[in-house]
Each structure stands twice: as C-alpha cells, then as structure tokens.
PDB file of C-alpha atoms in Angstrom:
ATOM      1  CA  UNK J   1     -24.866-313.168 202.959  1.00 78.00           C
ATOM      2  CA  UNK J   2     -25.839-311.144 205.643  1.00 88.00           C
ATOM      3  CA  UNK J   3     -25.293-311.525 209.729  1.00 87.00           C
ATOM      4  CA  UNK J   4     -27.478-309.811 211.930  1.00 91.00           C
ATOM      5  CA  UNK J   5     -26.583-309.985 216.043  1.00 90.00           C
ATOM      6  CA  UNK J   6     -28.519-308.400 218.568  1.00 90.00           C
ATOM      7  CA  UNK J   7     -27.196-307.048 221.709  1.00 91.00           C
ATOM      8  CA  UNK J   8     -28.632-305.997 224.861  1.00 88.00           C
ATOM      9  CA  UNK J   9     -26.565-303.997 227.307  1.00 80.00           C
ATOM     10  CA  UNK J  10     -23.526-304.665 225.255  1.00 78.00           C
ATOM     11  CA  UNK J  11     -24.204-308.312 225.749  1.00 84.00           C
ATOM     12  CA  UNK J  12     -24.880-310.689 222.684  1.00 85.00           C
ATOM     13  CA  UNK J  13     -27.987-312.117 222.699  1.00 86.00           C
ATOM     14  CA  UNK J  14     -28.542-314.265 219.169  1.00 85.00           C
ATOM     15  CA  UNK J  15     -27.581-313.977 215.825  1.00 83.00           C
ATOM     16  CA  UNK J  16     -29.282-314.956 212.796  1.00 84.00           C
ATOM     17  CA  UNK J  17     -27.395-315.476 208.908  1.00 84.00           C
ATOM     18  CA  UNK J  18     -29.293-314.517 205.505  1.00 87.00           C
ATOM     19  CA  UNK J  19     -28.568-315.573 202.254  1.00 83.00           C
ATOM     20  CA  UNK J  20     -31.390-312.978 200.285  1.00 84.00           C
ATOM     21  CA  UNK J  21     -34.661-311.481 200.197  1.00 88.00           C
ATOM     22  CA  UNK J  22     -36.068-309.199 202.749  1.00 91.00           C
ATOM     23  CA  UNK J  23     -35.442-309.288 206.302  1.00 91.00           C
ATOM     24  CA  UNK J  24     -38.111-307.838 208.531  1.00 92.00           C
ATOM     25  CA  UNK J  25     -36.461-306.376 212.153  1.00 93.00           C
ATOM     26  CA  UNK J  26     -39.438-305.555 214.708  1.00 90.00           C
ATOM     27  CA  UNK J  27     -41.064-306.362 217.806  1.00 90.00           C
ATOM     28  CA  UNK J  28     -43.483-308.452 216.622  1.00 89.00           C
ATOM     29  CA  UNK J  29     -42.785-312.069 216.687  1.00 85.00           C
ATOM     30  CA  UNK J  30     -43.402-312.497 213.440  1.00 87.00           C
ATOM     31  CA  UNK J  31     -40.383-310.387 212.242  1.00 89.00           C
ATOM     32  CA  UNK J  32     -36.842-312.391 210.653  1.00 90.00           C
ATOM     33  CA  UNK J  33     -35.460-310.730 213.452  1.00 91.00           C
ATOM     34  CA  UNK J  34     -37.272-309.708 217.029  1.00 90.00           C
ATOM     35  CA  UNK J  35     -36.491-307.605 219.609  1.00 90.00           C
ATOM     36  CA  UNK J  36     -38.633-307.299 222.619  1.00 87.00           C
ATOM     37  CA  UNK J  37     -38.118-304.036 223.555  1.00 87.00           C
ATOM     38  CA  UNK J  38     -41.286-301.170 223.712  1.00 88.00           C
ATOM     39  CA  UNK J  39     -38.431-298.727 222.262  1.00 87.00           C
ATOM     40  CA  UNK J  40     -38.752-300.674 218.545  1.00 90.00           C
ATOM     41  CA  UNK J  41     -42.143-300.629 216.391  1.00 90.00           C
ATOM     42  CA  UNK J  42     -43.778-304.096 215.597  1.00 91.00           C
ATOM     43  CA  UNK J  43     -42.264-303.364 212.404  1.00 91.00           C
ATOM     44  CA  UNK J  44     -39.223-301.379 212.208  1.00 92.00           C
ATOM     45  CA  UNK J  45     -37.106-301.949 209.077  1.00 92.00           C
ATOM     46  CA  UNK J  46     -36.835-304.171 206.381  1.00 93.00           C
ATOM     47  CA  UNK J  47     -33.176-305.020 204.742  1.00 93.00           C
ATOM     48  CA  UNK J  48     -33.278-305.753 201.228  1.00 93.00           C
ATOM     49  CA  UNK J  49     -30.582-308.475 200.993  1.00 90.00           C
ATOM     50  CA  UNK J  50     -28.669-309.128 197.441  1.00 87.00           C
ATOM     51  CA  UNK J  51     -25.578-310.065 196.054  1.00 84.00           C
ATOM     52  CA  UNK J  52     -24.239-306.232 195.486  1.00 86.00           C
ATOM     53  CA  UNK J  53     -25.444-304.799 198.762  1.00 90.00           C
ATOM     54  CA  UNK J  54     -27.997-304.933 201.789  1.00 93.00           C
ATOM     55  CA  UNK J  55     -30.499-301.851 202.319  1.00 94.00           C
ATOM     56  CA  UNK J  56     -32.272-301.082 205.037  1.00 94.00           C
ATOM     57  CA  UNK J  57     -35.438-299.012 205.033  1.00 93.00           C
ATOM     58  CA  UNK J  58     -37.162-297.927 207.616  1.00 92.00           C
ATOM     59  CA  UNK J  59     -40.811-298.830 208.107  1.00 91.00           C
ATOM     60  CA  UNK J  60     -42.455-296.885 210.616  1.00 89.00           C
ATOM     61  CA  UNK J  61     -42.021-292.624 210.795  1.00 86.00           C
ATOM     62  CA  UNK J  62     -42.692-292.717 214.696  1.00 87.00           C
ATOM     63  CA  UNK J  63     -39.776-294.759 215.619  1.00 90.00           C
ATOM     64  CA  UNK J  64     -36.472-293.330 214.628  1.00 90.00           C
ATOM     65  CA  UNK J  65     -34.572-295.905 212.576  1.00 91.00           C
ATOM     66  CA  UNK J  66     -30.775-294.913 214.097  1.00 92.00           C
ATOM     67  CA  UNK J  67     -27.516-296.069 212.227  1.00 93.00           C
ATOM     68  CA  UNK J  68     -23.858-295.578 213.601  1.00 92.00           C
ATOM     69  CA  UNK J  69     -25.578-292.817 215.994  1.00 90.00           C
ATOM     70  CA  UNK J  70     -27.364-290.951 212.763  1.00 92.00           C
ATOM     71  CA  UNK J  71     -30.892-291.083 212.546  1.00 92.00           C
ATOM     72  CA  UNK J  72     -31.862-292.171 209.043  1.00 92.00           C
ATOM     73  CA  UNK J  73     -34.726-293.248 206.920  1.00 91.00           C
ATOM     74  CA  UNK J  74     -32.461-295.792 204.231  1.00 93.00           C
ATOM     75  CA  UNK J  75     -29.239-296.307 203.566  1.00 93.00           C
ATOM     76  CA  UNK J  76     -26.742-299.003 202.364  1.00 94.00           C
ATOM     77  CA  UNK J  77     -25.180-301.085 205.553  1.00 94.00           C
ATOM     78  CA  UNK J  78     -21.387-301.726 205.622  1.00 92.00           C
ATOM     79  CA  UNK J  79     -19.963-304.373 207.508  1.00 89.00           C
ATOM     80  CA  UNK J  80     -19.543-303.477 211.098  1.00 89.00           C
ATOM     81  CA  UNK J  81     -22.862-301.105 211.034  1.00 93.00           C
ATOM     82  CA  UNK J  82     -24.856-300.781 214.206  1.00 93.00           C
ATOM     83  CA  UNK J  83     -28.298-300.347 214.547  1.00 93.00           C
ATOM     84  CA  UNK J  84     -29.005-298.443 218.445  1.00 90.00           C
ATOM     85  CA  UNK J  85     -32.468-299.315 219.192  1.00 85.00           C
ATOM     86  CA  UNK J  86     -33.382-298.323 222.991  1.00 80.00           C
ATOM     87  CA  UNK J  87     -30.952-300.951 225.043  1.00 84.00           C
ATOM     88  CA  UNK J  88     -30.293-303.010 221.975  1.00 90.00           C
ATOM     89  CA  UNK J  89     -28.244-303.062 219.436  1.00 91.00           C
ATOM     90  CA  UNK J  90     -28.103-304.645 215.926  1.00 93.00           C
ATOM     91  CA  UNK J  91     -24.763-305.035 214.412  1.00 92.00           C
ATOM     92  CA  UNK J  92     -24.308-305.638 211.158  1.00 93.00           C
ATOM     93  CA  UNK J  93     -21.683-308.279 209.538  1.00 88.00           C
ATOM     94  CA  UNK J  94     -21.070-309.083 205.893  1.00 82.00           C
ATOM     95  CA  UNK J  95     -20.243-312.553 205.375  1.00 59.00           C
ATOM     96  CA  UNK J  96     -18.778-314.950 202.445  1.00 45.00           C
ATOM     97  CA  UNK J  97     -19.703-318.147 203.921  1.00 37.00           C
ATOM     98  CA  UNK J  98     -21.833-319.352 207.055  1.00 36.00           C
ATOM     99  CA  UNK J  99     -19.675-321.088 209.769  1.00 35.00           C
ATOM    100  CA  UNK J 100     -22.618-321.442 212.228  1.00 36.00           C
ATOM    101  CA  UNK J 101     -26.097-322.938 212.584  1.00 35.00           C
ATOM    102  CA  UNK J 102     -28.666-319.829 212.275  1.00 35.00           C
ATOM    103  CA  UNK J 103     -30.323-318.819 215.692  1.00 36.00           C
ATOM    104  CA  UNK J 104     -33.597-317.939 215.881  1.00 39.00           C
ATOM    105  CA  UNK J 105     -33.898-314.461 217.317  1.00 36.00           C
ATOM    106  CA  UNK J 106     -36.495-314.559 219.907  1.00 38.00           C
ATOM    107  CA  UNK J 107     -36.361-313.917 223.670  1.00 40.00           C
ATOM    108  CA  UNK J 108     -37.949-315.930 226.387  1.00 41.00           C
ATOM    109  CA  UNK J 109     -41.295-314.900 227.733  1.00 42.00           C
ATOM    110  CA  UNK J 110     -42.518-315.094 231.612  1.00 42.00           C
ATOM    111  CA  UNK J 111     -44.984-317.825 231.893  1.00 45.00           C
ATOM    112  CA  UNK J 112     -47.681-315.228 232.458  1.00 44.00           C
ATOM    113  CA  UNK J 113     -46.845-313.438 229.486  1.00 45.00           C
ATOM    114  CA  UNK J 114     -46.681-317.053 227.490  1.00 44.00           C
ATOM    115  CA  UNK J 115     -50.608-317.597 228.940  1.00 42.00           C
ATOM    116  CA  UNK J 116     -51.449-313.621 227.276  1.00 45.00           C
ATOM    117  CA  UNK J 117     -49.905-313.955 224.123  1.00 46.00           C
ATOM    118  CA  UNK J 118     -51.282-317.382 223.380  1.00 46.00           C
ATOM    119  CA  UNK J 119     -54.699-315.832 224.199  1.00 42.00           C
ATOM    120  CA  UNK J 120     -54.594-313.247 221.553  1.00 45.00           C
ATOM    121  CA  UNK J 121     -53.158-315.557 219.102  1.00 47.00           C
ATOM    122  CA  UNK J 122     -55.869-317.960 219.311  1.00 44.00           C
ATOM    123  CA  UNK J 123     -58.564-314.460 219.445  1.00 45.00           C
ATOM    124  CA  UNK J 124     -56.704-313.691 216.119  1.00 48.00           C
ATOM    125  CA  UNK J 125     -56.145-317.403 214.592  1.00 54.00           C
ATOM    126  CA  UNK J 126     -60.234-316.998 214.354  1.00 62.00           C
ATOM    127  CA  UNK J 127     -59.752-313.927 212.013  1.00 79.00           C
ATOM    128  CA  UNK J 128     -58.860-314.242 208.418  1.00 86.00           C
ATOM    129  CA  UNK J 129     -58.011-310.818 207.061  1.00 89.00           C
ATOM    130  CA  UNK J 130     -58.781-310.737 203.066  1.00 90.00           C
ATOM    131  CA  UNK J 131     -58.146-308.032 199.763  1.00 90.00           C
ATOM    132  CA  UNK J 132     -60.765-307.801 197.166  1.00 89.00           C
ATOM    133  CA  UNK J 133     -59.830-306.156 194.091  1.00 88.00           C
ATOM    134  CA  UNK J 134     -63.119-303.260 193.277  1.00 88.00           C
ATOM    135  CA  UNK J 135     -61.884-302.578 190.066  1.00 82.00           C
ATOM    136  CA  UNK J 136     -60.140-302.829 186.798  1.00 79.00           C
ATOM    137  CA  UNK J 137     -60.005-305.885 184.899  1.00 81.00           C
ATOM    138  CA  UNK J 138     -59.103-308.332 188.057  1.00 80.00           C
ATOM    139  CA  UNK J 139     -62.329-306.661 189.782  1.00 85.00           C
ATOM    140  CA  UNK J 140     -63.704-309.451 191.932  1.00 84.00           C
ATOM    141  CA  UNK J 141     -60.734-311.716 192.979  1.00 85.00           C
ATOM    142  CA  UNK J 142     -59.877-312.404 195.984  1.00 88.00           C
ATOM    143  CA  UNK J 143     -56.245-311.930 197.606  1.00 89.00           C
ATOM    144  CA  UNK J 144     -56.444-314.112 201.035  1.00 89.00           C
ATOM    145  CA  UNK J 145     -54.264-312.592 203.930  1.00 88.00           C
ATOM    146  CA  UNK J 146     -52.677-315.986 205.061  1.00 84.00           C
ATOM    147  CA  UNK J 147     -49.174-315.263 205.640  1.00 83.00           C
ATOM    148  CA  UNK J 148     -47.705-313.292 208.480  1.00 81.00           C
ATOM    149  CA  UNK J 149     -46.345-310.784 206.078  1.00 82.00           C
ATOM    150  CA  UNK J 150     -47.949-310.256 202.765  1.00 85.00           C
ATOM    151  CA  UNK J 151     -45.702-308.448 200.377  1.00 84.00           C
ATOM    152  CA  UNK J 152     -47.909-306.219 197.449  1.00 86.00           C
ATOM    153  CA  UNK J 153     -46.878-303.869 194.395  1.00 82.00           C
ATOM    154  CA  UNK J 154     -43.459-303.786 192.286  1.00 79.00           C
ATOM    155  CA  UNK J 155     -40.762-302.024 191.899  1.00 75.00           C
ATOM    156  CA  UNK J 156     -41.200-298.354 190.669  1.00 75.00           C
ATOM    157  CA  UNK J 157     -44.915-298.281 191.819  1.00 76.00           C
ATOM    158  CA  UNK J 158     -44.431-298.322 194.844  1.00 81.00           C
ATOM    159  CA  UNK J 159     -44.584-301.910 197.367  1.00 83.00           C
ATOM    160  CA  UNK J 160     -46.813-302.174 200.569  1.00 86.00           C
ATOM    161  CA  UNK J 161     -46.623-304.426 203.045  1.00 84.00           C
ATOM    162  CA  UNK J 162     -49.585-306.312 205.413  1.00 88.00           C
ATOM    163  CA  UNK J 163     -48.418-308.243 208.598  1.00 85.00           C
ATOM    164  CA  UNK J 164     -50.530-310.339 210.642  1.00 84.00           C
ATOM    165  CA  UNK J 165     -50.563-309.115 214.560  1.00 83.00           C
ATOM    166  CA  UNK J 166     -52.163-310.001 217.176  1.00 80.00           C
ATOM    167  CA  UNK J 167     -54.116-306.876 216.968  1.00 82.00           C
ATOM    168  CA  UNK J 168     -55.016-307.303 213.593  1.00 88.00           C
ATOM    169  CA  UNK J 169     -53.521-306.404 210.499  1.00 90.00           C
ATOM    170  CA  UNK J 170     -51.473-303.401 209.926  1.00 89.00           C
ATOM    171  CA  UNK J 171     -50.330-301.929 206.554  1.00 88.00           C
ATOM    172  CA  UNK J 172     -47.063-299.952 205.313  1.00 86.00           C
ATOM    173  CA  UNK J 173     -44.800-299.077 203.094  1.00 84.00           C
ATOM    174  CA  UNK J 174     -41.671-300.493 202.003  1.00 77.00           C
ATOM    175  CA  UNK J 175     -41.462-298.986 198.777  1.00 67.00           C
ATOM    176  CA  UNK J 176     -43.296-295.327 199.210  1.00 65.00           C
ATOM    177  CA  UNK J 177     -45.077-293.936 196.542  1.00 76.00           C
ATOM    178  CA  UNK J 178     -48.120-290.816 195.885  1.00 80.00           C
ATOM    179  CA  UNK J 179     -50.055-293.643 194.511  1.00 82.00           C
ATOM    180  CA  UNK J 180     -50.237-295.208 197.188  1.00 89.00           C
ATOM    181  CA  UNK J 181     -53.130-294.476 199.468  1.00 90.00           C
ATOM    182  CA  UNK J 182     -55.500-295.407 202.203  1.00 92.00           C
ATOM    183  CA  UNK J 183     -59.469-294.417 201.807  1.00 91.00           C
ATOM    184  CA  UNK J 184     -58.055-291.592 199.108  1.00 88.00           C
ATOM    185  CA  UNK J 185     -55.431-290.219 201.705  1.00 90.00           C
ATOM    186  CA  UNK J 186     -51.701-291.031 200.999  1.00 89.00           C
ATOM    187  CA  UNK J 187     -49.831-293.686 203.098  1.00 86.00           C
ATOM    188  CA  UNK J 188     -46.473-291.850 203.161  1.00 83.00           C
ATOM    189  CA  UNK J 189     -44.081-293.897 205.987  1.00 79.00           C
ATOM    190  CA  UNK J 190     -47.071-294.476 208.430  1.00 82.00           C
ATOM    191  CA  UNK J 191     -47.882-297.833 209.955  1.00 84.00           C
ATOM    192  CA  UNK J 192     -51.712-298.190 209.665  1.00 88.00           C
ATOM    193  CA  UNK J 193     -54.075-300.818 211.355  1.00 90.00           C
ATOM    194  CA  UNK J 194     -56.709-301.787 209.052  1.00 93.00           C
ATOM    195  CA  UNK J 195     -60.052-301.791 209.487  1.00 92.00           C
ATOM    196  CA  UNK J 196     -63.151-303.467 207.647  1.00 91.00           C
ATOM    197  CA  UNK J 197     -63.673-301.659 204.659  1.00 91.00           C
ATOM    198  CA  UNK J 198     -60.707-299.679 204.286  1.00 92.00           C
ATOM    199  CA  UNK J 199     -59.908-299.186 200.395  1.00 92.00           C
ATOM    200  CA  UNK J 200     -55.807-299.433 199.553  1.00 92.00           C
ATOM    201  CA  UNK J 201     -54.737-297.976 196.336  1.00 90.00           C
ATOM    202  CA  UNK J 202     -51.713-299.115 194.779  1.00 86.00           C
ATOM    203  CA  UNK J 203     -49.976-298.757 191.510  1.00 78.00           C
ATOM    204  CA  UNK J 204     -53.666-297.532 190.641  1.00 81.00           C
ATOM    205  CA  UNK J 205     -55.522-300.660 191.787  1.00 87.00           C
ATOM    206  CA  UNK J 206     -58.022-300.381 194.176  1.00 90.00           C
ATOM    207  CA  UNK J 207     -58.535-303.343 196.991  1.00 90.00           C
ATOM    208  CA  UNK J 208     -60.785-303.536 199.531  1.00 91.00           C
ATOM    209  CA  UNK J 209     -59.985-305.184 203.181  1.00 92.00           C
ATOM    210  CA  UNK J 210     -62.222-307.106 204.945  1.00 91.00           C
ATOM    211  CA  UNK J 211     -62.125-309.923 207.684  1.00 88.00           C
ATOM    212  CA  UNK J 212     -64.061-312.862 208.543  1.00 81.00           C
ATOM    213  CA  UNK J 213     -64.459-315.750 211.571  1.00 70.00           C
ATOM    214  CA  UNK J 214     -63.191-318.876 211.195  1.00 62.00           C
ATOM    215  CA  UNK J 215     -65.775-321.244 212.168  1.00 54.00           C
TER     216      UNK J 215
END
C-alpha cells in the first residue's frame, strides 16, 4: 500500500491510502490526488502502485516533477520521499496495513469560484469526446471518452493517457514511445489538448478524435 499526504507550508493538509493501480497527482479535480496550486500541471505524475514497488512518472515536460530536491522525470519512491511542488509538498509513506479512513484530497473552493467551476462543468458535461479507429482490422469502432481518465496502449508499445477537463480533453503519455504520435508528429512527454480531427497513433493504430453535443 501506498500513503500519499500533502502539505502546504509545512502544514498537513489530507492524506489519501492506495492499495494498487495508478495514481494520478495534478491540479485537476479529477486527479487521485489534487493540489490546487498554479505551480502543478492538471496532470503532473502518475505512480504506478504494486506489490514490489511504487513508480512515479512524470506526465507533463513543462512542469518539473522534483523528488528529495532533484528534479527527475521517473524514479522508484522510498518511504519517506517528498515530492516539492511550489508551496506543497507530497510525502511519500509505505505502508503494511491501513489504520485510517482514506481522505479525499481536495481543497475548499470560494463560493465564487464554486459558481465558475460548476459553469464549465456543465459547458463540458454537454461535450462527449470520442476515438474512432481509421484503420486496420478494428477500422470503424468506436472508443467513447466517458471516463475522466481514459487509459490506452500496453506495455512495451507505449500507453497514452486522455483526461476529461473542463477545457476539453487533453492527451499524454505515461508510457512514451516513437510510435506514438499526434497528426504524424511524435508526442514525446508533452501534454496536448485535442482538437476535432486530430489523428493519435499508437502501437501503430491510428484513431481519430472527435466530439459531439449532448442534446
């Protein structure tokens, strides 16, 4: 298991416990764990959580992902790491067993800022962001953009992944690869916002975005 706790100003603020899978640290509300702070990209890093070791990558190549003071771009957390990010930090705890309830990781928002962001969520509630496989033997079908974070790819060919924003729907990589490209230009470790059209290539595959209205 894995314990993340943020801090702000050397202050705790929440904590949140992991058993597995992939934990998503960002400023987007949508991320396992959130940090409102302009000094941390809507997505940041993912942590690859399992039972020999966690490993965090980092997701977007114009904010710095910074561990124990060294700026890095993955590496294999110990217990006790800390993740400096702006005024915040993330520390890092290994744990056997969980002795407390999990705390969501999300901050308070001004009422004003509560009226804002529940304006662009319904502007982008009206969206539905889609994939259409253009060719191969799957041409045709249809990959519906429905979760918050869409994970795509395997191991060895390289993974993307699509989250859901309230400015629409942005693409990276957690799993780089040369294969991997956007309208015939590689991905490498940007953070991309899609646009109607766009072609992604992946493990050879090519899929083409598009959104709709909800009516």
């Amino acid at each position: 298991m894995a314990k993340f706790t943020v801090f702000f100003k050397d202050k705790p603020i929440h904590s949140a416990i992991f058993e597995s899978g992939i934990v998503h640290i960002g400023r987007d509300e949508t991320n396992d764990v959130a940090v409102d702070s302009l000094a941390i990209a809507p997505a940041h890093a993912a942590v690859i959580i399992t039972q020999a070791n966690s490993i965090i990558k980092q997701l977007n190549a114009e904010f710095p992902l910074i561990i124990n003071g060294e700026q890095l771009k993955e590496c294999v957390l110990k217990n006790g790491d800390t993740i400096t990010i702006g005024k915040h930090r993330i520390v890092y705890s290994s744990t056997e067993t969980v002795v407390e309830p999990v705390v969501p990781i999300t901050q308070q928002p001004s009422d004003e800022n509560t009226f804002h962001d529940n304006l662009l969520n319904a502007r982008n509630d009206a969206v539905e962001g889609n994939l259409q496989v253009i060719g191969g033997k799957h041409i045709g079908r249809l990959i519906p953009l429905k979760k918050n974070m869409t994970r795509l790819g395997r191991n060895g060919a390289g993974i993307i992944i699509i989250t859901r924003r309230k400015e629409g729907f942005y693409v990276s990589t957690l799993e780089p690869d040369d294969s991997i490209k956007i309208n015939n230009e590689a991905l490498g470790n940007q953070t991309i916002l899609l646009k109607d059209n766009d072609v992604i290539f992946i493990d050879s595959l090519p899929m083409q975005f598009f959104t709709e209205q909800n009516t």
